[in-house]
PDB file of C-alpha atoms in Angstrom:
ATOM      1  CA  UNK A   1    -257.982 144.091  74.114  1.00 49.00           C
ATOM      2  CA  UNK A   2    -257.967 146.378  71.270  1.00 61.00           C
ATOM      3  CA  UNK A   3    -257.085 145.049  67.504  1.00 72.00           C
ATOM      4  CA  UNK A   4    -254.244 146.343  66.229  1.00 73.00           C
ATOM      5  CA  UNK A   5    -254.436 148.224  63.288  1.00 79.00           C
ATOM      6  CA  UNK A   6    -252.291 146.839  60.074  1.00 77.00           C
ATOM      7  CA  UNK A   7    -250.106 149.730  60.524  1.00 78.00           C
ATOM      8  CA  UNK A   8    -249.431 148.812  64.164  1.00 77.00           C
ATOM      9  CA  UNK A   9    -248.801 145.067  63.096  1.00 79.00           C
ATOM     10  CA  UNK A  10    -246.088 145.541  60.846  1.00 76.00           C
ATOM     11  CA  UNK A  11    -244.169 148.097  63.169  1.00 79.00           C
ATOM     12  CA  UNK A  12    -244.841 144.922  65.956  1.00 76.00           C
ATOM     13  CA  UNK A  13    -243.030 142.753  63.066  1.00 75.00           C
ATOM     14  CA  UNK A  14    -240.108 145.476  62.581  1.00 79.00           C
ATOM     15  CA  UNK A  15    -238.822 145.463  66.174  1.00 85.00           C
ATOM     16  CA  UNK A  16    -237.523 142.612  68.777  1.00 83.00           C
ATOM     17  CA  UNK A  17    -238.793 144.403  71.712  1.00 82.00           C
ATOM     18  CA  UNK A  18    -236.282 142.626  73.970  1.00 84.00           C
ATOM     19  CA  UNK A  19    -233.506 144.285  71.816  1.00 88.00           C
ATOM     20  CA  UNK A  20    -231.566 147.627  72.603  1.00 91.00           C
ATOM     21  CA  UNK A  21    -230.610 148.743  69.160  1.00 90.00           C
ATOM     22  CA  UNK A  22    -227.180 151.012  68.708  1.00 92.00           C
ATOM     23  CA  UNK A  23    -228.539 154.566  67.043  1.00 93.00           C
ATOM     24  CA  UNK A  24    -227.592 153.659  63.481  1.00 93.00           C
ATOM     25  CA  UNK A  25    -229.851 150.115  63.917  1.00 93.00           C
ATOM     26  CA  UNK A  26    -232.836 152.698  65.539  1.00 93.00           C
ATOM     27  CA  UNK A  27    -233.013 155.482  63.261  1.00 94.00           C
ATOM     28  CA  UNK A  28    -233.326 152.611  60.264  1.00 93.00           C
ATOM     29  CA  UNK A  29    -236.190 151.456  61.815  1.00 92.00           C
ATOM     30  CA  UNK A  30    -237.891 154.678  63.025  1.00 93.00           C
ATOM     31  CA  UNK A  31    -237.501 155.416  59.221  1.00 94.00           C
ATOM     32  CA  UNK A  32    -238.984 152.543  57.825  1.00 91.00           C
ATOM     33  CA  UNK A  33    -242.005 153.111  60.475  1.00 89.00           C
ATOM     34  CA  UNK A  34    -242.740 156.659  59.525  1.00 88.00           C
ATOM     35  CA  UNK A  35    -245.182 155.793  56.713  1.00 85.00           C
ATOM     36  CA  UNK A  36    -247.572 159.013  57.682  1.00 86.00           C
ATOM     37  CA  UNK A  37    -247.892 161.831  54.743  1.00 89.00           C
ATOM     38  CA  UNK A  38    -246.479 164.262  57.088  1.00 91.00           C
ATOM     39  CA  UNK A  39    -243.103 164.498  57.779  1.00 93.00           C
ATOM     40  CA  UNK A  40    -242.871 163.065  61.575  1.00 94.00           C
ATOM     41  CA  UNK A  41    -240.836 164.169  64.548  1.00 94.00           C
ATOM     42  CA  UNK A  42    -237.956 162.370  65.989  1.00 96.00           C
ATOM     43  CA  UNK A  43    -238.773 162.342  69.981  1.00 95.00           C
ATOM     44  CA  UNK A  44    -236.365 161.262  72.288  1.00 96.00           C
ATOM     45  CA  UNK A  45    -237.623 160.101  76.515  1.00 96.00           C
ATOM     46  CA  UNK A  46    -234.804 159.351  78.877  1.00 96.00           C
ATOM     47  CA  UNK A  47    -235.237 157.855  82.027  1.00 95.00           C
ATOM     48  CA  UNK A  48    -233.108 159.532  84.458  1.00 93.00           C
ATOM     49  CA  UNK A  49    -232.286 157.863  87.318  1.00 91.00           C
ATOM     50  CA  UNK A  50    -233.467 160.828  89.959  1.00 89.00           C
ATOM     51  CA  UNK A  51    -236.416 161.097  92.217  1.00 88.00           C
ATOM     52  CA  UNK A  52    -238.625 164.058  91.202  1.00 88.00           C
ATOM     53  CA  UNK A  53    -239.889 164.638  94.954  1.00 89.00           C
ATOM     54  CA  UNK A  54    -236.453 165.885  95.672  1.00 87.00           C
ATOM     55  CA  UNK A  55    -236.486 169.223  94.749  1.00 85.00           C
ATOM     56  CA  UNK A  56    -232.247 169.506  94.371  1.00 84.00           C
ATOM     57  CA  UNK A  57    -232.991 166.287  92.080  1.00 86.00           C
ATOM     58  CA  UNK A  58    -234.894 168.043  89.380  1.00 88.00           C
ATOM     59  CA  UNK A  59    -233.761 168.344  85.395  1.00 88.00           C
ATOM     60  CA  UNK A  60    -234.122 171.746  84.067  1.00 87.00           C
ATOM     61  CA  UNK A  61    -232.376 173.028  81.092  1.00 88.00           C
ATOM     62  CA  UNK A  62    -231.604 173.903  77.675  1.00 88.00           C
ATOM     63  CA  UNK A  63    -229.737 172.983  74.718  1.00 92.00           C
ATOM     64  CA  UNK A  64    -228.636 173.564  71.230  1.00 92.00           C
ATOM     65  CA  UNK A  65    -229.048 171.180  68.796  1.00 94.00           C
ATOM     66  CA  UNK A  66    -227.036 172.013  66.044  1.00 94.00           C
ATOM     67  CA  UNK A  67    -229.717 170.901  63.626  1.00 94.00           C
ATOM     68  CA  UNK A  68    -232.601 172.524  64.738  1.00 91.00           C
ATOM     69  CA  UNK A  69    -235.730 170.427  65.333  1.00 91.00           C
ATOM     70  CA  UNK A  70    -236.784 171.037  61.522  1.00 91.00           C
ATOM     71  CA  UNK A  71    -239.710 173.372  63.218  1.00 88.00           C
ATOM     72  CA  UNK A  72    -240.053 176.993  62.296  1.00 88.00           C
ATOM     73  CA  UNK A  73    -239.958 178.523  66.056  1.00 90.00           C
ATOM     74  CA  UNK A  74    -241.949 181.782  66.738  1.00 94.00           C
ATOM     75  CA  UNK A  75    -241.158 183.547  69.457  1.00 96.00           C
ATOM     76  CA  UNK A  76    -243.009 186.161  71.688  1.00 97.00           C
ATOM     77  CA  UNK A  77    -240.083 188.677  73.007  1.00 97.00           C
ATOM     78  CA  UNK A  78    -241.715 190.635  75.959  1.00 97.00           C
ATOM     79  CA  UNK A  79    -239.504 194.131  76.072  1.00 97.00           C
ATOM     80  CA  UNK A  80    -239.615 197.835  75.513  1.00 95.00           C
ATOM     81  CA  UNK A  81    -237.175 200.462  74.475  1.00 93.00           C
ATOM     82  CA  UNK A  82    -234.476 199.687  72.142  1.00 94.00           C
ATOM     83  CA  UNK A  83    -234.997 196.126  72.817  1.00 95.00           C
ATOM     84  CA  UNK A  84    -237.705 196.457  70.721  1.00 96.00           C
ATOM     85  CA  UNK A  85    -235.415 197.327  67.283  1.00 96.00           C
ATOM     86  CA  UNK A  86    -233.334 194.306  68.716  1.00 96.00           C
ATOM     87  CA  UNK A  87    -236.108 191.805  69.252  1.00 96.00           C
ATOM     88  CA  UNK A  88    -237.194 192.968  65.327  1.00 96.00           C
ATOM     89  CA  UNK A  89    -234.044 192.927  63.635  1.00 95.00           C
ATOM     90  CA  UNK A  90    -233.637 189.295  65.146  1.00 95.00           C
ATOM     91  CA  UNK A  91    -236.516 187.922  63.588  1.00 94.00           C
ATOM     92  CA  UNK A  92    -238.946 187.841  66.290  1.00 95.00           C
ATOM     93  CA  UNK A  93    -243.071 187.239  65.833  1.00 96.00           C
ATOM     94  CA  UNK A  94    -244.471 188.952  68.464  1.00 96.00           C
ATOM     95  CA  UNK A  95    -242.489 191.689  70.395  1.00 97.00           C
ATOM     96  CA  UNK A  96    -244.073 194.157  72.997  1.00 96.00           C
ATOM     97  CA  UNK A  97    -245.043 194.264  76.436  1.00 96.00           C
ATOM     98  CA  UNK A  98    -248.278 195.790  77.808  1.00 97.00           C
ATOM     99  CA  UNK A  99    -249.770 195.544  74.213  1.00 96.00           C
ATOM    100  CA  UNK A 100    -248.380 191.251  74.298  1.00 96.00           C
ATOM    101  CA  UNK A 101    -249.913 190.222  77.565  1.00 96.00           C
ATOM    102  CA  UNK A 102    -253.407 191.487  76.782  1.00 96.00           C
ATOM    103  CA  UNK A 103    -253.126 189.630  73.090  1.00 95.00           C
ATOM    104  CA  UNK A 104    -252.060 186.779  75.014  1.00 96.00           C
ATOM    105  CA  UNK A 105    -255.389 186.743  77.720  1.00 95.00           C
ATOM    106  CA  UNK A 106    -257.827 187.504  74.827  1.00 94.00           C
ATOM    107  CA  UNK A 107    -256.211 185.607  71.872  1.00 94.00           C
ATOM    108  CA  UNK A 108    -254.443 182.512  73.285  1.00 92.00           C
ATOM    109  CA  UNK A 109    -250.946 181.874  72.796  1.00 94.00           C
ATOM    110  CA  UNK A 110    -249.472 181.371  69.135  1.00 92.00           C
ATOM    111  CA  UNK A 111    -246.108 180.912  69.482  1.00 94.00           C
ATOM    112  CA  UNK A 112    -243.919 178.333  70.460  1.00 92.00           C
ATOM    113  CA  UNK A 113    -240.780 180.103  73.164  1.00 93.00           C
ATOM    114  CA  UNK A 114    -241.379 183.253  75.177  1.00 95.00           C
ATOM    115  CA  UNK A 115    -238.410 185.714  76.330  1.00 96.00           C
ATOM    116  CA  UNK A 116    -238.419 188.313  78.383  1.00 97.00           C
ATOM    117  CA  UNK A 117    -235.710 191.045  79.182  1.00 97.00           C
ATOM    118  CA  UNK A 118    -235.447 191.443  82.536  1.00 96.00           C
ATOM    119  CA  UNK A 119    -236.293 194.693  83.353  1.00 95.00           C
ATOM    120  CA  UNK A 120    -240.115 193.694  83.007  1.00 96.00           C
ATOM    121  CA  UNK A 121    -240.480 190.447  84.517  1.00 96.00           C
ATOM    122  CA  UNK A 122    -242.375 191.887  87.131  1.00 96.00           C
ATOM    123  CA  UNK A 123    -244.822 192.422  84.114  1.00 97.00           C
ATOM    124  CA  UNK A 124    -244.736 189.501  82.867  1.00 97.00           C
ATOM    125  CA  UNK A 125    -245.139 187.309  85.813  1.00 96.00           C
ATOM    126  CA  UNK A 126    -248.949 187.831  85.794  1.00 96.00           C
ATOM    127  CA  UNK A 127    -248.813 185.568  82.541  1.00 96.00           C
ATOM    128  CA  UNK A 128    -247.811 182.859  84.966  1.00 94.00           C
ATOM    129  CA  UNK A 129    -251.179 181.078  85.040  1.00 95.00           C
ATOM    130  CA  UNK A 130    -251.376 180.868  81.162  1.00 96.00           C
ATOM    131  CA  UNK A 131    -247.523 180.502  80.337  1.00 95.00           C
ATOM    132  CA  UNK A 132    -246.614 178.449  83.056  1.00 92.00           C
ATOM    133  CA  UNK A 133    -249.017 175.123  82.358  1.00 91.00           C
ATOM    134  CA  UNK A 134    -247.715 175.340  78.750  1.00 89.00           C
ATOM    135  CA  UNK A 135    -243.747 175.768  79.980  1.00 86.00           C
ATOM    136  CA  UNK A 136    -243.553 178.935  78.412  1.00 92.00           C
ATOM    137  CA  UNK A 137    -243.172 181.246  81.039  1.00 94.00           C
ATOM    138  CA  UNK A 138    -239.380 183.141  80.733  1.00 94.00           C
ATOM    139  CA  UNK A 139    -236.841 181.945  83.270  1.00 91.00           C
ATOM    140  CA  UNK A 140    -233.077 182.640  83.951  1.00 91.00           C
ATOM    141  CA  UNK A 141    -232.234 179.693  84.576  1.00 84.00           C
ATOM    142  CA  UNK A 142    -233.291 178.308  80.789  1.00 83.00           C
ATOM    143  CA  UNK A 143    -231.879 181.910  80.151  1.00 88.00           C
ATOM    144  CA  UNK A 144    -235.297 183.297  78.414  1.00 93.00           C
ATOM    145  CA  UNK A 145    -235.579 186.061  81.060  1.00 95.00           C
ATOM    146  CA  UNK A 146    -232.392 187.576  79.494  1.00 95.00           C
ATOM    147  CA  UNK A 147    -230.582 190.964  79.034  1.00 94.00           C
ATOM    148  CA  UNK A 148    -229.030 189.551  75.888  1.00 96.00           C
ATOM    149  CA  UNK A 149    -232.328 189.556  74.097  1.00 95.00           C
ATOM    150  CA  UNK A 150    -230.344 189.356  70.997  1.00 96.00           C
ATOM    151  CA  UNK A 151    -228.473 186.496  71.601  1.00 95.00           C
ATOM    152  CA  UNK A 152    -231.207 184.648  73.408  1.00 95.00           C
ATOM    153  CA  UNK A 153    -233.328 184.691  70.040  1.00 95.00           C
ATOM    154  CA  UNK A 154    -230.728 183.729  68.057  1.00 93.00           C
ATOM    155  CA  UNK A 155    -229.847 180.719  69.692  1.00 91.00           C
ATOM    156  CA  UNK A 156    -233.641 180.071  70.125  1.00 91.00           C
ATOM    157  CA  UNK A 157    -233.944 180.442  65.832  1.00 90.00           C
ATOM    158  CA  UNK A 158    -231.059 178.092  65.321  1.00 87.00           C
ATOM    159  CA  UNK A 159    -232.216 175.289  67.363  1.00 86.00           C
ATOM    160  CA  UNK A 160    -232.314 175.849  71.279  1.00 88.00           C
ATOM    161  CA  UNK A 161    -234.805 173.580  73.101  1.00 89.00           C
ATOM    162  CA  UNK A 162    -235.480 173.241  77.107  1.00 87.00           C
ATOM    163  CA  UNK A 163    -236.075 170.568  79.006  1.00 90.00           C
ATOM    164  CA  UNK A 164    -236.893 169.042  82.279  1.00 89.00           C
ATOM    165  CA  UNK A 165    -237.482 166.245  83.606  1.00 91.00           C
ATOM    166  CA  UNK A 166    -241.670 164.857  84.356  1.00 92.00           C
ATOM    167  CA  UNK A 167    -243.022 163.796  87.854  1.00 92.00           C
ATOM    168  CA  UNK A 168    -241.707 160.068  86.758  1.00 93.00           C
ATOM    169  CA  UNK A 169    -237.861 161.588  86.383  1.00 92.00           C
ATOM    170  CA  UNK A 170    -238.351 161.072  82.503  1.00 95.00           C
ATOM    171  CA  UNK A 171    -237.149 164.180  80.114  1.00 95.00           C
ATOM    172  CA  UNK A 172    -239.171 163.838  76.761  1.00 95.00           C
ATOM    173  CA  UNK A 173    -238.441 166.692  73.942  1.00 94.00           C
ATOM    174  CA  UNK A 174    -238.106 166.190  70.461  1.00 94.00           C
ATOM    175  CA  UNK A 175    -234.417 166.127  68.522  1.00 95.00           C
ATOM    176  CA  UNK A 176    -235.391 166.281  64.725  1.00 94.00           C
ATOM    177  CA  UNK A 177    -237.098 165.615  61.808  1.00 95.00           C
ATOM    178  CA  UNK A 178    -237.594 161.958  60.591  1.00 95.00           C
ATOM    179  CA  UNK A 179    -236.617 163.228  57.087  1.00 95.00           C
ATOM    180  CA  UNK A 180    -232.773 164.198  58.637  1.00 96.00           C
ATOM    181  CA  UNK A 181    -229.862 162.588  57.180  1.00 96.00           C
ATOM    182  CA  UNK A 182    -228.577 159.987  60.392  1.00 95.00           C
ATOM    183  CA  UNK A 183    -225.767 162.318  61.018  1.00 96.00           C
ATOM    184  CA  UNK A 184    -228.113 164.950  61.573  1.00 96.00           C
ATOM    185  CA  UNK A 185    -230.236 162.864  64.135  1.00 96.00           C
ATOM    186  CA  UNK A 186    -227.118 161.849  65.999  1.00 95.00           C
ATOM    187  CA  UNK A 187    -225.314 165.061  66.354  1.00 96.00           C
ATOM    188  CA  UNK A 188    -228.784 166.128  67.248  1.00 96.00           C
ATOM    189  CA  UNK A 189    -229.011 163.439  70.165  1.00 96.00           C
ATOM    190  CA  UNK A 190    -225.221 163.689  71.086  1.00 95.00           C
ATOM    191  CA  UNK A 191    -225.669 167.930  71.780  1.00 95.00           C
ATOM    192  CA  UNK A 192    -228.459 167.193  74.251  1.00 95.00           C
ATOM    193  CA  UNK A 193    -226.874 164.184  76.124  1.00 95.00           C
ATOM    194  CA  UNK A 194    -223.794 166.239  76.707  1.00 94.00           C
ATOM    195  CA  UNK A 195    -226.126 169.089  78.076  1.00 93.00           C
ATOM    196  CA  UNK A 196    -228.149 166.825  80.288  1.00 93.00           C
ATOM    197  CA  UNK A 197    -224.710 164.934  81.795  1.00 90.00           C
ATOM    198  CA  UNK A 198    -223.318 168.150  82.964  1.00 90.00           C
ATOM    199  CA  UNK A 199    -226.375 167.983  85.526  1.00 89.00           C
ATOM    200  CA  UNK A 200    -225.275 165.116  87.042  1.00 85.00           C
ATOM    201  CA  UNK A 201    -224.715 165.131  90.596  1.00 74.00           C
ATOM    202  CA  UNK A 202    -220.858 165.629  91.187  1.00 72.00           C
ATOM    203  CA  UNK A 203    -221.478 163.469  93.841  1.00 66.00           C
ATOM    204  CA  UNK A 204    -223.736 160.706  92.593  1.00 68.00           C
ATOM    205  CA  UNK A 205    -221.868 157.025  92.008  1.00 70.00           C
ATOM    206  CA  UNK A 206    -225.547 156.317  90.756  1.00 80.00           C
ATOM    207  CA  UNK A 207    -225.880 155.425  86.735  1.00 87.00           C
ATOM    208  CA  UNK A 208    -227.482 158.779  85.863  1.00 90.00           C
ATOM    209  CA  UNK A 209    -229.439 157.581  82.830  1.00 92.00           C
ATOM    210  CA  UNK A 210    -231.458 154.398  82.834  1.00 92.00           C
ATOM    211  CA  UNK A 211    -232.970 153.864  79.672  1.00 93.00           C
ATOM    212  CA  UNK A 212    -233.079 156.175  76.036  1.00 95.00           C
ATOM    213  CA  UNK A 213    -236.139 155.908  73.748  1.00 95.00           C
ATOM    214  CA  UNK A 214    -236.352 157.271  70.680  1.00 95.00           C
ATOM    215  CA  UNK A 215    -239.682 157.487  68.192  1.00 94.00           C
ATOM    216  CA  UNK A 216    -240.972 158.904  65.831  1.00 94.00           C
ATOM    217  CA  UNK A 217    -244.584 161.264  66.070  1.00 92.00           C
ATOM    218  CA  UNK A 218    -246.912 157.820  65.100  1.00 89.00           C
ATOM    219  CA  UNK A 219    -244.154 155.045  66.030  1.00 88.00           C
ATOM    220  CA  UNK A 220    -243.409 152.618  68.116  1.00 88.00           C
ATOM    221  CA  UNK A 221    -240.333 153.157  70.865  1.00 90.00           C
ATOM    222  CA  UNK A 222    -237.477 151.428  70.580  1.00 93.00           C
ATOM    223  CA  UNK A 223    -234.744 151.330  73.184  1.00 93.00           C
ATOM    224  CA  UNK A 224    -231.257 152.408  72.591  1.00 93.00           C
ATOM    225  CA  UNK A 225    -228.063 151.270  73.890  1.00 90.00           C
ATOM    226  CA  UNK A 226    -227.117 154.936  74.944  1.00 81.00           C
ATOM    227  CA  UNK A 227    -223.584 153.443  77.190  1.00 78.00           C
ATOM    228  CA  UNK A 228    -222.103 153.173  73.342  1.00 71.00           C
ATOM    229  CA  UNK A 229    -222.552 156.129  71.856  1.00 68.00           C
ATOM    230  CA  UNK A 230    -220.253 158.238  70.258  1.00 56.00           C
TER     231      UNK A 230
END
């Protein structure tokens, strides 16, 4: 078995791993964990209760926390014609089209959403091999193959994540900052749990989430008690 590091011990110390903490209780702790000299992410795994081999089962969204994540978020806006002047006046890193995807196959990918207006997904789609693995690739359904470019990059600049569930039915994405006031962390938490319960089956009696875990980047999980919160 491998020896736990003195770090690891005193996180072991911090939480009753039988316990599921209310929010308030959890983010105390994830605080007094996240000791690192950078400033650590506040992750968040729920355990839906779906089964992934059902296709009609599967989580796909998106969200906007009104926080942010506390990341800077580049974005790759593949367009042409005026959406161009729109994609730059909106603060986008990398707009083009032609030009983008060959950047993209001999430089790698540097940027962390891509949209796509929808006149040129056809384009696009050959990025499907390289944006795809990476859940990048632009998609109505998340709304990143868009012909509101504008809007789409604004909401992605203020805080608009996407998620989906993993072959195990869990969701993992991150919700914050560990430096975030509480508020900040909750609000954070509360905008994606109302996203992610309007997916529930209308005609599931099932419980539709099992179990919430939040953590920080280097921490420990601790279990939340997710049927009380406000």
């Amino acid at each position: 078995m491998k020896k736990l590091t003195k770090k690891m011990k005193v996180m072991h110390s911090l939480i009753n791993h039988e316990k599921i903490y209310n929010i308030e209780e959890c983010i105390t702790l994830l605080k007094k964990m996240a000791t690192s000299k950078f400033n650590e992410s506040v992750d968040i795994s729920i355990n839906l209760n779906i089964d992934p081999k059902k296709p009609n089962q599967n989580i796909r969204n998106s969200a906007i926390l009104p926080h942010g994540t506390g990341k800077l978020i580049k974005v790759a806006v593949f367009t042409q014609e005026e959406n161009i002047n729109i994609a730059k006046k909106c603060g986008a890193e990398y707009i083009g089209l032609h030009d983008l995807i060959k950047k993209i196959k001999t430089e790698g990918i540097n940027f962390d959403v891509a949209i796509a207006s929808l006149d040129v997904m056809h384009i696009v789609n050959q990025l499907g091999p390289i944006l795809g693995p990476k859940g990048l690739m632009p998609n109505p359904k998340l709304g990143t193959a868009t012909n509101d470019i504008k809007t789409t990059i604004e909401n992605v600049k203020r805080g608009q994540i996407s998620y989906k569930n993993d072959k195990n039915g869990i969701v993992h994405t991150t919700i914050g900052k560990i430096n975030f006031i509480n508020k900040k962390i909750k609000e954070n938490l509360h905008a994606l749990l109302t996203s992610l319960y309007k997916l529930k089956p209308t005609n599931s009696k099932k419980t539709f989430i099992k179990k919430i875990t939040l953590a920080t980047t280097m921490s420990l999980g601790i279990n939340i008690d997710h049927n009380n919160l406000n």
